Amino acid sequence: MDQPVNPADIHKAIVEQQKIQDRKKLMVNGVLLLLLLAAPFVMYPVFLMKILCFALFAVAFNLLFGFTGLLSFGHAAFLASGGYTTGYLLSNFSGLTTEMGIIAGTATATLLGLAFALLSIRRQGIYFAMVTLALAQLVFFFFVQSEFTGGEDGMHGIPRGELFGLINLEDNLNMYYFVLVVFIACYLLVQRIVSSPYGQILKAIKQNEPRAVSLGYNVDRYKILAFVISAALAGLAGSMKSVVFQLASLNDAHWHMSGEVILMTLVGGMGTLLGPVVGATFVVNIEYQLSQGPLRDWVDPILGGIFVLTVLAFRSGIVGELQKFMRKNLG
Amino acid sequence: MSEQYVLETRNLVKEFKGFVAVNDVNLQIRQGDIHALIGPNGAGKTTVFNLLTKFLIPTRGQILYRGEDITPLKSAAIARKGIVRSFQISAVFPHMTALENIRVALQTAEGSSYSFWKSGNSLHKLNERCMELLESVGLAEFANTTTVELAYGRKRALELATTLAMEPQLLLLDEPTQGMGSEDVDRVVELVRKAAQGRTVLMVEHNLSVVSKLCDRITVLAQGAVLTEGDYQTVSADPRVREVYMGSDGSGERGSQAAASENVEAAQ
């Protein structure tokens, strides 16, 4: 190509393209928002809230896995520590309003996340996954042994209470819209993070860590920040879940849960914004539908099969494959 | 004495479980020079690079930058001091555009790289400088191309532009022409010559014709130790240099292909 190029024109084209992408993003977000606003009139709100909580959990996990390239196998610890903290506080201190309980749960998960990150961040690949798993197992045993969690029985009858002391959350619709607002805020936050100046560095670290180091970046610090944000959002998901179901149980702390969030993210499409949301919706639905029918004893093998199929044939997950398809066929 | 040298190593040693990869190396890089580090495969050239940039930790010895002891500093801190390296295998961010690759380097100095709450559009102010740098290596028209789609020679040019975006005082180039056809080699020689203006460059290079064209001073490594040092005439006339090169594969030109085996060893 010998024709002269004008850098200013190219730059203009890039900014223009960015604008088009931003507009597209806005449109997709708008459509989704409308769907979510209308959903509780068509479907059971508690079921929808379950999906939203798991979707937030997966979005949080994906920030670390999909966008930073760190596979944590211990995210259940954050979901559970958020849930237990919120549950304990709301059950035992009647003066607390619901949002305070949720904030405290999130804060606990954030601190736990910082501790995990400091202990694991220097390890690479499988070793990183193993360290996070081991730490999460420690947390699991702590919850099993502790009195306040109710051990194997779990923590029941957590009061939903009133939001800001004003809005009665016992009402499922009120509760749903509260969860929806939190979910949307977190989703937009992650969207912002990924496209922010910081997000660019995360991308760079994921794609070529030694190069990022040689450009003067202290990559451990960037990873720790991503880990802590991810843990905080996972804790928030757990806190809300315990309020929605008025229950916090060992299921949330079990390593199965750490595996499930990996499954959701992979099936939906890792490294895409919408992927974990779609993945969580998909997995929660399959589990629910199967548990109602004659295949109820086959939930795990079927999910396992889906996992294998995804990894072998649809690497980019539902959303990733769809994006590829659209790029190919619609330009 | 030491002020005239940008970079100096004193008795630098690196041992791997009993194997001495770098043995008592004293390098002195003069301000403004293009300094080449040559030697047969396994001589420890890339290991020296990794030591200088702390991708490996020296077993013994000292590294001085403008007379200051930088031996205890970490890789990222060394880069921020202005010692920036390139890699043997082209080091780019493959799934970012060419422009974004360079912008990552500019962000180090820009200071918003922890701002996770800021809009990505706040980075557009860096684009102009990115375009200048891309233009300087002839890549302006590829600004919006995803890097993985660029040809090999262009990736290397992009890598060089990214390195230059750091405004390095001392440029460490690890085999900039490795794996290239002859046209690309000529282009890179020109790029390095341009990049070296006002800077000091230390390069590992197998291609002796590149070294003869570019370099003011040459250090020859063999088996981890400095064999000799001087300008191209002095070094190429030294019978010991001929001997180590003949002993490996005869000519420097072909040596560049054989370098692949060393990559593997050095990358570990």
Coordinates of C-alpha atoms in Angstrom, one line a residue:
Chain A
M1 CA 0.0 0.0 0.0
D2 CA 1.8 3.1 -1.2
Q3 CA -1.0 5.6 -0.9
P4 CA -0.1 8.3 1.6
V5 CA -1.9 8.0 4.9
N6 CA -2.8 10.8 7.2
P7 CA -2.4 10.0 10.8
A8 CA -5.1 12.5 11.8
D9 CA -7.6 10.7 9.6
I10 CA -6.8 7.3 11.0
H11 CA -7.1 8.7 14.5
K12 CA -10.5 10.2 13.6
A13 CA -11.6 6.8 12.3
I14 CA -10.6 5.1 15.5
V15 CA -12.5 7.6 17.7
E16 CA -15.5 7.2 15.3
Q17 CA -15.3 3.5 15.6
Q18 CA -15.1 3.7 19.3
K19 CA -18.3 5.9 19.3
I20 CA -20.2 3.3 17.2
Q21 CA -19.1 0.6 19.6
D22 CA -20.2 2.6 22.6
R23 CA -23.6 3.2 20.9
K24 CA -24.0 -0.5 20.2
K25 CA -23.2 -1.3 23.8
L26 CA -25.7 1.2 24.9
M27 CA -28.4 -0.4 22.7
V28 CA -27.7 -3.9 24.0
N29 CA -27.8 -2.6 27.6
G30 CA -31.1 -0.8 26.9
V31 CA -32.8 -3.9 25.5
L32 CA -31.6 -6.0 28.4
L33 CA -32.7 -3.4 30.9
L34 CA -36.2 -3.4 29.5
L35 CA -36.3 -7.2 29.6
L36 CA -35.2 -7.3 33.2
L37 CA -37.7 -4.7 34.2
A38 CA -40.6 -6.6 32.7
A39 CA -39.4 -10.1 33.7
P40 CA -41.0 -10.4 37.2
F41 CA -44.4 -10.0 35.7
V42 CA -43.8 -13.1 33.5
M43 CA -41.6 -15.2 35.8
Y44 CA -41.3 -16.0 39.5
P45 CA -39.3 -13.1 41.1
V46 CA -37.4 -15.4 43.5
F47 CA -36.2 -17.5 40.6
L48 CA -35.1 -14.4 38.7
M49 CA -33.3 -13.1 41.8
K50 CA -31.4 -16.4 42.0
I51 CA -30.3 -15.9 38.4
L52 CA -29.2 -12.3 39.0
C53 CA -27.2 -13.3 42.1
F54 CA -25.4 -16.1 40.2
A55 CA -25.0 -13.8 37.2
L56 CA -23.3 -11.2 39.4
F57 CA -21.1 -13.9 41.0
A58 CA -20.1 -15.1 37.5
V59 CA -19.5 -11.5 36.3
A60 CA -17.2 -11.0 39.3
F61 CA -15.3 -14.2 38.6
N62 CA -15.0 -13.3 34.9
L63 CA -13.3 -10.0 35.7
L64 CA -10.4 -12.1 37.1
F65 CA -10.6 -15.1 34.8
G66 CA -11.7 -13.6 31.5
F67 CA -10.1 -10.2 31.7
T68 CA -7.0 -10.7 33.8
G69 CA -6.2 -14.3 33.0
L70 CA -6.2 -15.6 36.6
L71 CA -8.1 -18.8 37.2
S72 CA -9.2 -18.7 40.8
F73 CA -10.6 -22.0 42.2
G74 CA -11.6 -20.5 45.5
H75 CA -14.3 -18.0 44.7
A76 CA -16.9 -19.9 46.7
A77 CA -15.1 -18.5 49.8
F78 CA -16.1 -15.0 48.9
L79 CA -19.7 -15.9 48.0
A80 CA -20.1 -17.7 51.3
S81 CA -18.3 -15.2 53.6
G82 CA -20.5 -12.4 52.2
G83 CA -23.6 -14.5 52.7
Y84 CA -22.7 -15.6 56.3
T85 CA -21.6 -12.2 57.4
T86 CA -24.8 -10.5 56.1
G87 CA -27.0 -13.3 57.5
Y88 CA -25.3 -13.2 60.9
L89 CA -25.6 -9.5 61.3
L90 CA -29.2 -9.2 60.1
S91 CA -30.3 -12.1 62.3
N92 CA -28.6 -10.8 65.5
F93 CA -28.8 -7.1 65.3
S94 CA -32.3 -6.0 64.6
G95 CA -31.3 -2.3 64.4
L96 CA -29.4 -2.9 61.2
T97 CA -31.1 -2.0 58.0
T98 CA -30.7 -4.5 55.1
E99 CA -28.2 -2.5 53.1
M100 CA -25.9 -2.2 56.1
G101 CA -25.8 -5.9 56.4
I102 CA -25.1 -6.3 52.7
I103 CA -22.3 -3.7 52.8
A104 CA -20.7 -5.5 55.8
G105 CA -20.9 -8.8 54.0
T106 CA -19.2 -7.2 50.9
A107 CA -16.5 -5.7 53.1
T108 CA -15.7 -9.0 54.7
A109 CA -15.4 -10.7 51.3
T110 CA -13.2 -7.8 50.2
L111 CA -10.8 -8.2 53.1
L112 CA -10.7 -11.9 52.6
G113 CA -10.0 -11.3 48.9
L114 CA -7.1 -9.1 49.8
A115 CA -5.7 -11.8 52.1
F116 CA -6.1 -14.5 49.3
A117 CA -4.6 -12.2 46.7
L118 CA -1.5 -11.4 48.8
L119 CA -0.9 -15.1 49.4
S120 CA -1.5 -16.4 45.9
I121 CA -0.7 -13.7 43.4
R122 CA 2.9 -14.6 42.8
R123 CA 2.0 -18.1 41.7
Q124 CA 1.3 -18.8 38.1
G125 CA -1.3 -20.9 36.3
I126 CA -2.2 -24.2 38.0
Y127 CA -0.3 -23.2 41.2
F128 CA -2.3 -20.1 41.5
A129 CA -5.5 -22.1 41.1
M130 CA -4.3 -24.7 43.7
V131 CA -3.4 -22.0 46.3
T132 CA -6.8 -20.3 46.0
L133 CA -8.5 -23.7 46.3
A134 CA -6.5 -24.6 49.4
L135 CA -7.3 -21.2 51.0
A136 CA -11.0 -21.6 50.1
Q137 CA -11.0 -25.1 51.8
L138 CA -9.6 -23.5 54.9
V139 CA -12.5 -21.0 54.9
F140 CA -14.9 -23.9 54.3
F141 CA -13.7 -25.8 57.4
F142 CA -13.9 -22.6 59.4
F143 CA -17.6 -22.3 58.4
V144 CA -18.2 -26.0 59.1
Q145 CA -16.7 -25.7 62.6
S146 CA -18.1 -22.4 63.6
E147 CA -21.2 -22.1 65.8
F148 CA -22.6 -19.0 64.2
T149 CA -23.0 -20.6 60.8
G150 CA -25.2 -23.4 62.0
G151 CA -22.6 -25.9 60.6
E152 CA -24.2 -28.5 58.4
D153 CA -27.7 -27.1 59.0
G154 CA -26.9 -23.7 57.7
M155 CA -28.3 -20.3 58.8
H156 CA -32.0 -20.1 58.5
G157 CA -34.7 -17.4 58.8
I158 CA -32.5 -14.4 57.9
P159 CA -34.9 -11.4 58.0
R160 CA -35.0 -9.5 54.7
G161 CA -35.9 -6.4 56.7
E162 CA -36.3 -3.0 55.2
L163 CA -34.1 -1.2 52.7
F164 CA -32.9 2.1 54.3
G165 CA -35.5 1.4 56.9
L166 CA -38.2 2.4 54.4
I167 CA -38.9 -0.2 51.7
N168 CA -40.2 -3.5 52.8
L169 CA -38.2 -6.2 51.2
E170 CA -40.5 -9.0 52.3
D171 CA -42.3 -8.1 49.2
N172 CA -40.8 -10.1 46.4
L173 CA -41.2 -7.3 43.8
N174 CA -39.5 -4.7 46.0
M175 CA -36.7 -7.2 46.7
Y176 CA -36.4 -8.0 43.0
Y177 CA -36.0 -4.4 41.9
F178 CA -33.4 -3.8 44.7
V179 CA -31.4 -6.8 43.5
L180 CA -31.8 -5.6 39.9
V181 CA -30.5 -2.1 40.7
V182 CA -27.4 -3.6 42.5
F183 CA -26.8 -6.0 39.7
I184 CA -27.0 -3.3 37.0
A185 CA -24.7 -1.1 39.0
C186 CA -22.1 -3.8 39.3
Y187 CA -22.4 -4.9 35.7
L188 CA -21.9 -1.3 34.5
L189 CA -18.9 -1.0 36.9
V190 CA -17.3 -4.1 35.4
Q191 CA -18.0 -2.8 31.9
R192 CA -16.3 0.5 32.9
I193 CA -13.3 -1.2 34.5
V194 CA -12.7 -3.4 31.5
S195 CA -12.6 -0.4 29.1
S196 CA -10.8 2.0 31.6
P197 CA -7.1 2.9 31.5
Y198 CA -6.6 0.2 34.1
G199 CA -8.5 -2.3 32.0
Q200 CA -6.0 -1.7 29.2
I201 CA -3.2 -2.7 31.5
L202 CA -5.1 -5.8 32.6
K203 CA -5.5 -6.8 29.0
A204 CA -1.8 -6.2 28.4
I205 CA -0.8 -8.3 31.4
K206 CA -3.1 -11.1 30.3
Q207 CA -1.7 -11.1 26.8
N208 CA 2.0 -10.8 27.5
E209 CA 3.0 -10.5 31.1
P210 CA 6.8 -10.3 30.6
R211 CA 6.3 -7.5 28.1
A212 CA 4.1 -5.6 30.6
V213 CA 6.9 -5.9 33.2
S214 CA 9.5 -4.7 30.7
L215 CA 7.3 -1.6 30.1
G216 CA 7.6 -0.8 33.8
Y217 CA 4.4 -2.2 35.2
N218 CA 4.4 -3.8 38.6
V219 CA 2.0 -6.5 37.5
D220 CA 1.4 -8.0 40.9
R221 CA -0.3 -4.9 42.1
Y222 CA -2.6 -4.7 39.1
K223 CA -3.5 -8.3 39.6
I224 CA -4.1 -7.8 43.3
L225 CA -6.5 -5.0 42.6
A226 CA -8.4 -7.1 40.1
F227 CA -8.6 -9.9 42.6
V228 CA -9.9 -7.7 45.3
I229 CA -12.6 -6.1 43.1
S230 CA -13.6 -9.5 41.9
A231 CA -13.8 -10.9 45.5
A232 CA -15.8 -7.8 46.6
L233 CA -18.4 -8.3 43.9
A234 CA -18.6 -12.1 44.6
G235 CA -19.2 -11.3 48.2
L236 CA -21.9 -8.8 47.3
A237 CA -23.6 -11.5 45.3
G238 CA -23.4 -13.9 48.3
S239 CA -24.8 -11.2 50.6
M240 CA -27.8 -10.5 48.4
K241 CA -28.4 -14.2 47.9
S242 CA -28.6 -14.8 51.6
V243 CA -31.2 -12.0 51.9
V244 CA -33.2 -13.2 49.0
F245 CA -33.4 -16.8 50.2
Q246 CA -33.2 -15.9 53.9
L247 CA -30.7 -18.7 54.0
A248 CA -26.9 -19.1 54.1
S249 CA -25.6 -22.6 53.7
L250 CA -22.4 -24.6 53.3
N251 CA -23.3 -25.2 49.7
D252 CA -22.1 -21.7 48.9
A253 CA -18.7 -22.4 50.5
H254 CA -18.1 -25.8 49.0
W255 CA -15.6 -26.1 46.2
H256 CA -18.5 -27.3 44.0
M257 CA -19.5 -23.7 43.9
S258 CA -16.1 -22.6 42.8
G259 CA -16.4 -25.1 40.0
E260 CA -19.9 -24.1 39.1
V261 CA -18.9 -20.4 38.5
I262 CA -16.1 -21.6 36.2
L263 CA -18.7 -23.6 34.3
M264 CA -21.1 -20.7 34.0
T265 CA -18.4 -18.4 32.8
L266 CA -17.0 -20.9 30.2
V267 CA -20.5 -21.9 28.9
G268 CA -21.5 -18.2 28.6
G269 CA -18.2 -17.0 27.1
M270 CA -15.2 -16.0 29.1
G271 CA -13.7 -12.6 28.5
T272 CA -17.0 -11.2 27.2
L273 CA -19.1 -8.9 29.3
L274 CA -22.4 -10.6 28.7
G275 CA -21.1 -14.2 28.7
P276 CA -21.2 -14.9 32.5
V277 CA -24.7 -13.5 32.7
V278 CA -25.9 -15.7 29.9
G279 CA -23.9 -18.6 31.3
A280 CA -25.4 -18.2 34.8
T281 CA -28.9 -17.9 33.4
F282 CA -28.3 -21.1 31.3
V283 CA -26.9 -23.2 34.2
V284 CA -29.4 -22.1 36.8
N285 CA -32.3 -22.8 34.3
I286 CA -30.9 -26.3 33.4
E287 CA -30.5 -27.2 37.0
Y288 CA -34.0 -26.1 37.8
Q289 CA -35.7 -27.7 34.8
L290 CA -33.9 -31.0 35.3
S291 CA -34.6 -31.1 39.0
Q292 CA -38.3 -30.9 38.3
G293 CA -38.4 -33.8 35.8
P294 CA -37.5 -37.5 35.6
L295 CA -33.8 -36.6 35.1
R296 CA -33.4 -35.1 38.6
D297 CA -30.6 -37.6 39.5
W298 CA -28.7 -36.8 36.4
V299 CA -28.1 -33.0 36.9
D300 CA -24.4 -33.3 37.6
P301 CA -23.5 -35.7 34.7
I302 CA -25.5 -33.6 32.3
L303 CA -23.8 -30.4 33.4
G304 CA -20.5 -32.2 33.2
G305 CA -21.3 -33.2 29.6
I306 CA -22.2 -29.6 28.7
F307 CA -18.9 -28.5 30.2
V308 CA -16.9 -31.1 28.2
L309 CA -18.8 -30.1 25.0
T310 CA -18.1 -26.4 25.6
V311 CA -14.4 -26.9 26.2
L312 CA -14.0 -29.2 23.2
A313 CA -16.2 -27.6 20.6
F314 CA -17.4 -24.1 21.7
R315 CA -14.3 -22.6 23.3
S316 CA -15.7 -19.1 23.2
G317 CA -19.0 -20.0 24.9
I318 CA -22.5 -19.0 23.9
V319 CA -21.8 -15.3 23.6
G320 CA -18.4 -15.7 22.1
E321 CA -19.6 -18.0 19.4
L322 CA -22.5 -15.6 18.7
Q323 CA -20.2 -12.7 18.4
K324 CA -18.0 -14.6 16.0
F325 CA -21.0 -15.6 13.9
M326 CA -22.3 -12.0 13.7
R327 CA -18.9 -10.7 12.8
K328 CA -18.7 -13.2 10.0
N329 CA -22.2 -12.8 8.6
L330 CA -23.0 -9.2 9.3
G331 CA -19.6 -7.7 8.8
Chain B
M1 CA 35.6 7.2 36.3
S2 CA 32.3 5.5 36.1
E3 CA 30.3 8.5 35.0
Q4 CA 31.3 8.1 31.4
Y5 CA 29.6 4.7 31.3
V6 CA 25.8 4.5 31.2
L7 CA 25.8 0.9 32.3
E8 CA 28.5 -1.1 33.9
T9 CA 28.6 -4.6 35.3
R10 CA 31.1 -5.7 37.9
N11 CA 32.0 -9.4 38.2
L12 CA 28.5 -10.4 37.2
V13 CA 27.9 -14.2 37.8
K14 CA 24.9 -16.3 37.2
E15 CA 24.9 -20.0 38.2
F16 CA 22.1 -22.5 37.5
K17 CA 22.5 -25.4 39.9
G18 CA 26.3 -25.6 39.4
F19 CA 26.3 -24.6 35.7
V20 CA 27.9 -21.2 35.3
A21 CA 26.0 -19.5 32.6
V22 CA 27.6 -16.1 33.1
N23 CA 31.0 -16.0 34.5
D24 CA 32.6 -12.8 35.9
V25 CA 31.4 -10.5 33.2
N26 CA 32.5 -6.9 33.3
L27 CA 30.7 -4.8 30.8
Q28 CA 31.1 -1.1 30.2
I29 CA 28.6 0.6 27.9
R30 CA 29.6 4.1 26.9
Q31 CA 27.1 6.9 26.6
G32 CA 25.7 7.2 23.0
D33 CA 27.3 4.0 21.7
I34 CA 25.5 1.2 19.9
H35 CA 27.2 -1.7 21.7
A36 CA 26.8 -5.3 20.4
L37 CA 27.0 -8.4 22.5
I38 CA 27.9 -11.3 20.2
G39 CA 29.1 -14.8 20.6
P40 CA 28.2 -18.4 19.6
N41 CA 25.1 -20.2 20.8
G42 CA 25.0 -20.8 24.5
A43 CA 27.6 -18.1 25.2
G44 CA 25.2 -16.5 27.7
K45 CA 24.2 -13.3 25.8
T46 CA 20.5 -13.5 26.5
T47 CA 21.2 -14.5 30.1
V48 CA 23.2 -11.3 30.5
F49 CA 20.2 -9.4 29.1
N50 CA 17.9 -11.2 31.6
L51 CA 20.3 -10.3 34.4
L52 CA 20.5 -6.6 33.4
T53 CA 16.7 -6.4 33.4
K54 CA 16.2 -8.6 36.5
F55 CA 14.2 -11.2 34.7
L56 CA 16.9 -13.4 36.3
I57 CA 18.5 -12.6 39.6
P58 CA 22.3 -12.5 39.5
T59 CA 24.1 -15.0 41.7
R60 CA 26.9 -12.4 42.4
G61 CA 28.1 -9.1 41.1
Q62 CA 26.9 -5.6 40.6
I63 CA 25.0 -3.7 38.0
L64 CA 25.6 0.1 37.9
Y65 CA 23.5 2.6 35.9
R66 CA 25.1 6.0 35.6
G67 CA 27.2 5.1 38.6
E68 CA 24.2 4.1 40.8
D69 CA 24.0 0.5 42.0
I70 CA 20.7 -0.9 40.6
T71 CA 21.4 -4.5 41.4
P72 CA 18.6 -4.8 44.0
L73 CA 15.9 -3.2 41.8
K74 CA 13.1 -5.2 40.3
S75 CA 12.3 -5.5 36.6
A76 CA 9.5 -2.9 36.5
A77 CA 11.5 -0.4 38.5
I78 CA 14.5 -0.8 36.1
A79 CA 12.2 -0.1 33.2
R80 CA 10.9 3.0 34.8
K81 CA 14.6 4.2 35.3
G82 CA 14.8 4.2 31.5
I83 CA 16.4 0.9 30.7
V84 CA 13.9 -0.8 28.4
R85 CA 14.4 -4.1 26.7
S86 CA 12.9 -5.9 23.7
F87 CA 12.7 -9.7 23.5
Q88 CA 14.0 -12.3 21.1
I89 CA 10.5 -13.6 20.3
S90 CA 8.5 -10.6 19.2
A91 CA 6.9 -9.2 22.3
V92 CA 3.6 -7.6 21.5
F93 CA 0.1 -7.7 22.9
P94 CA -1.4 -9.8 20.2
H95 CA -5.1 -9.0 20.7
M96 CA -4.8 -5.3 20.9
T97 CA -4.5 -2.9 18.0
A98 CA -1.1 -1.5 17.0
L99 CA -2.1 1.8 18.5
E100 CA -3.2 0.2 21.8
N101 CA 0.1 -1.6 22.0
I102 CA 2.0 1.7 22.0
R103 CA -0.6 3.3 24.3
V104 CA 0.1 0.7 27.0
A105 CA 3.7 1.9 27.0
L106 CA 2.7 5.6 27.1
Q107 CA 0.3 4.9 30.0
T108 CA 3.3 4.1 32.3
A109 CA 4.2 7.8 32.4
E110 CA 0.7 9.1 32.0
G111 CA -0.1 7.9 35.5
S112 CA -3.8 6.8 35.2
S113 CA -3.0 3.2 34.9
Y114 CA -4.7 2.2 38.1
S115 CA -7.8 4.4 37.4
F116 CA -10.4 1.6 36.9
W117 CA -13.3 4.1 37.3
K118 CA -12.2 6.3 34.3
S119 CA -13.6 6.1 30.9
G120 CA -11.4 4.4 28.3
N121 CA -12.0 7.5 26.1
S122 CA -9.7 9.4 28.5
L123 CA -6.9 7.6 26.7
H124 CA -7.6 9.3 23.4
K125 CA -5.4 12.2 24.3
L126 CA -2.4 9.8 24.0
N127 CA -3.4 8.8 20.5
E128 CA -1.6 11.6 18.8
R129 CA 1.7 10.6 20.2
C130 CA 0.9 6.9 19.4
M131 CA 0.4 7.9 15.7
E132 CA 3.7 9.8 15.7
L133 CA 5.5 6.7 17.0
L134 CA 3.7 4.4 14.5
E135 CA 4.6 6.7 11.7
S136 CA 8.3 6.7 12.7
V137 CA 8.4 3.0 12.1
G138 CA 6.2 3.1 9.0
L139 CA 3.1 1.5 10.6
A140 CA 0.7 4.5 10.7
E141 CA -1.7 2.8 8.3
F142 CA -1.9 -0.3 10.6
A143 CA -2.9 1.7 13.7
N144 CA -6.3 0.1 13.9
T145 CA -5.1 -3.4 12.9
T146 CA -5.1 -6.2 15.5
T147 CA -1.5 -7.0 16.1
V148 CA -1.8 -10.7 15.6
E149 CA -2.7 -10.0 12.0
L150 CA 0.5 -8.1 11.3
A151 CA 3.4 -9.7 9.4
Y152 CA 6.4 -10.7 11.5
G153 CA 8.7 -7.9 10.4
R154 CA 5.9 -5.3 11.3
K155 CA 5.4 -6.9 14.7
R156 CA 9.1 -6.3 15.4
A157 CA 8.8 -2.7 14.2
L158 CA 5.8 -2.3 16.4
E159 CA 7.7 -3.7 19.3
L160 CA 10.5 -1.3 18.7
A161 CA 8.1 1.6 18.6
T162 CA 6.5 0.5 21.8
T163 CA 9.9 0.4 23.4
L164 CA 10.7 3.8 22.1
A165 CA 7.4 5.1 23.6
M166 CA 9.0 4.6 27.0
E167 CA 11.7 7.3 26.1
P168 CA 14.4 4.9 27.2
Q169 CA 17.8 6.2 28.0
L170 CA 19.3 2.8 27.4
L171 CA 17.8 0.5 24.9
L172 CA 18.4 -3.2 25.2
L173 CA 17.6 -5.1 22.0
D174 CA 17.6 -8.9 22.0
E175 CA 18.3 -10.0 18.4
P176 CA 16.1 -7.4 16.6
T177 CA 16.7 -9.1 13.2
Q178 CA 16.2 -12.6 14.3
G179 CA 14.1 -14.7 11.9
M180 CA 13.9 -12.0 9.3
G181 CA 14.3 -11.9 5.5
S182 CA 17.0 -9.6 4.1
E183 CA 14.7 -6.7 3.2
D184 CA 13.3 -6.7 6.7
V185 CA 16.8 -6.8 8.1
D186 CA 17.7 -3.7 6.2
R187 CA 14.6 -1.9 7.5
V188 CA 15.3 -2.8 11.1
V189 CA 19.0 -1.7 10.7
E190 CA 17.6 1.7 9.6
L191 CA 15.1 1.8 12.5
V192 CA 17.7 1.0 15.1
R193 CA 20.0 3.6 13.7
K194 CA 17.3 6.2 13.9
A195 CA 16.2 5.0 17.4
A196 CA 19.8 5.2 18.6
Q197 CA 20.0 9.0 18.1
G198 CA 20.4 10.5 21.5
R199 CA 20.3 7.1 23.2
T200 CA 22.6 4.3 24.1
V201 CA 21.9 0.9 22.7
L202 CA 23.0 -2.5 23.8
M203 CA 22.1 -5.3 21.4
V204 CA 22.5 -9.0 21.1
E205 CA 22.9 -9.8 17.5
H206 CA 23.9 -12.9 15.5
N207 CA 24.0 -11.3 12.1
L208 CA 27.5 -10.0 11.8
S209 CA 26.8 -7.8 8.8
V210 CA 24.2 -6.0 11.0
V211 CA 26.8 -5.6 13.7
S212 CA 29.4 -4.3 11.3
K213 CA 27.0 -1.7 9.9
L214 CA 25.6 -0.5 13.2
C215 CA 27.8 -1.0 16.1
D216 CA 30.5 1.2 17.6
R217 CA 31.7 -1.4 20.0
I218 CA 31.5 -5.1 20.3
T219 CA 31.9 -7.4 23.3
V220 CA 32.3 -11.1 22.4
L221 CA 31.1 -13.6 24.9
A222 CA 32.1 -17.3 24.9
Q223 CA 31.0 -19.8 27.5
G224 CA 29.7 -17.2 29.8
A225 CA 32.8 -15.1 29.9
V226 CA 34.1 -12.0 28.0
L227 CA 36.5 -13.2 25.3
T228 CA 37.4 -9.8 23.9
E229 CA 36.1 -6.3 23.3
G230 CA 36.7 -3.6 20.7
D231 CA 35.4 -2.1 17.5
Y232 CA 34.5 -4.4 14.5
Q233 CA 37.9 -4.4 12.9
T234 CA 39.7 -5.3 16.1
V235 CA 37.2 -8.0 17.0
S236 CA 36.9 -9.6 13.6
A237 CA 40.6 -9.8 13.3
D238 CA 41.0 -11.6 16.6
P239 CA 41.9 -15.2 15.9
R240 CA 40.2 -16.3 19.1
V241 CA 36.9 -14.9 17.9
R242 CA 37.2 -16.7 14.6
E243 CA 38.0 -19.9 16.5
V244 CA 34.8 -19.8 18.7
Y245 CA 32.7 -18.9 15.7
M246 CA 34.2 -21.6 13.5
G247 CA 33.8 -24.0 16.3
S248 CA 30.1 -23.4 16.4
D249 CA 28.9 -23.1 12.8
G250 CA 31.3 -21.2 10.6
S251 CA 29.6 -18.0 9.7
G252 CA 27.7 -15.4 11.6
E253 CA 25.0 -15.2 8.9
R254 CA 23.9 -18.8 9.4
G255 CA 24.2 -18.3 13.1
S256 CA 21.0 -16.3 13.2
Q257 CA 19.1 -19.4 12.3
A258 CA 20.8 -21.5 14.8
A259 CA 19.9 -19.0 17.4
A260 CA 16.5 -20.6 17.8
S261 CA 17.9 -23.3 19.9
E262 CA 19.4 -20.7 22.3
N263 CA 16.0 -19.0 22.6
V264 CA 14.5 -22.1 24.3
E265 CA 17.3 -22.3 26.7
A266 CA 17.4 -18.7 27.6
A267 CA 13.6 -18.3 27.9
Q268 CA 13.5 -20.6 30.9

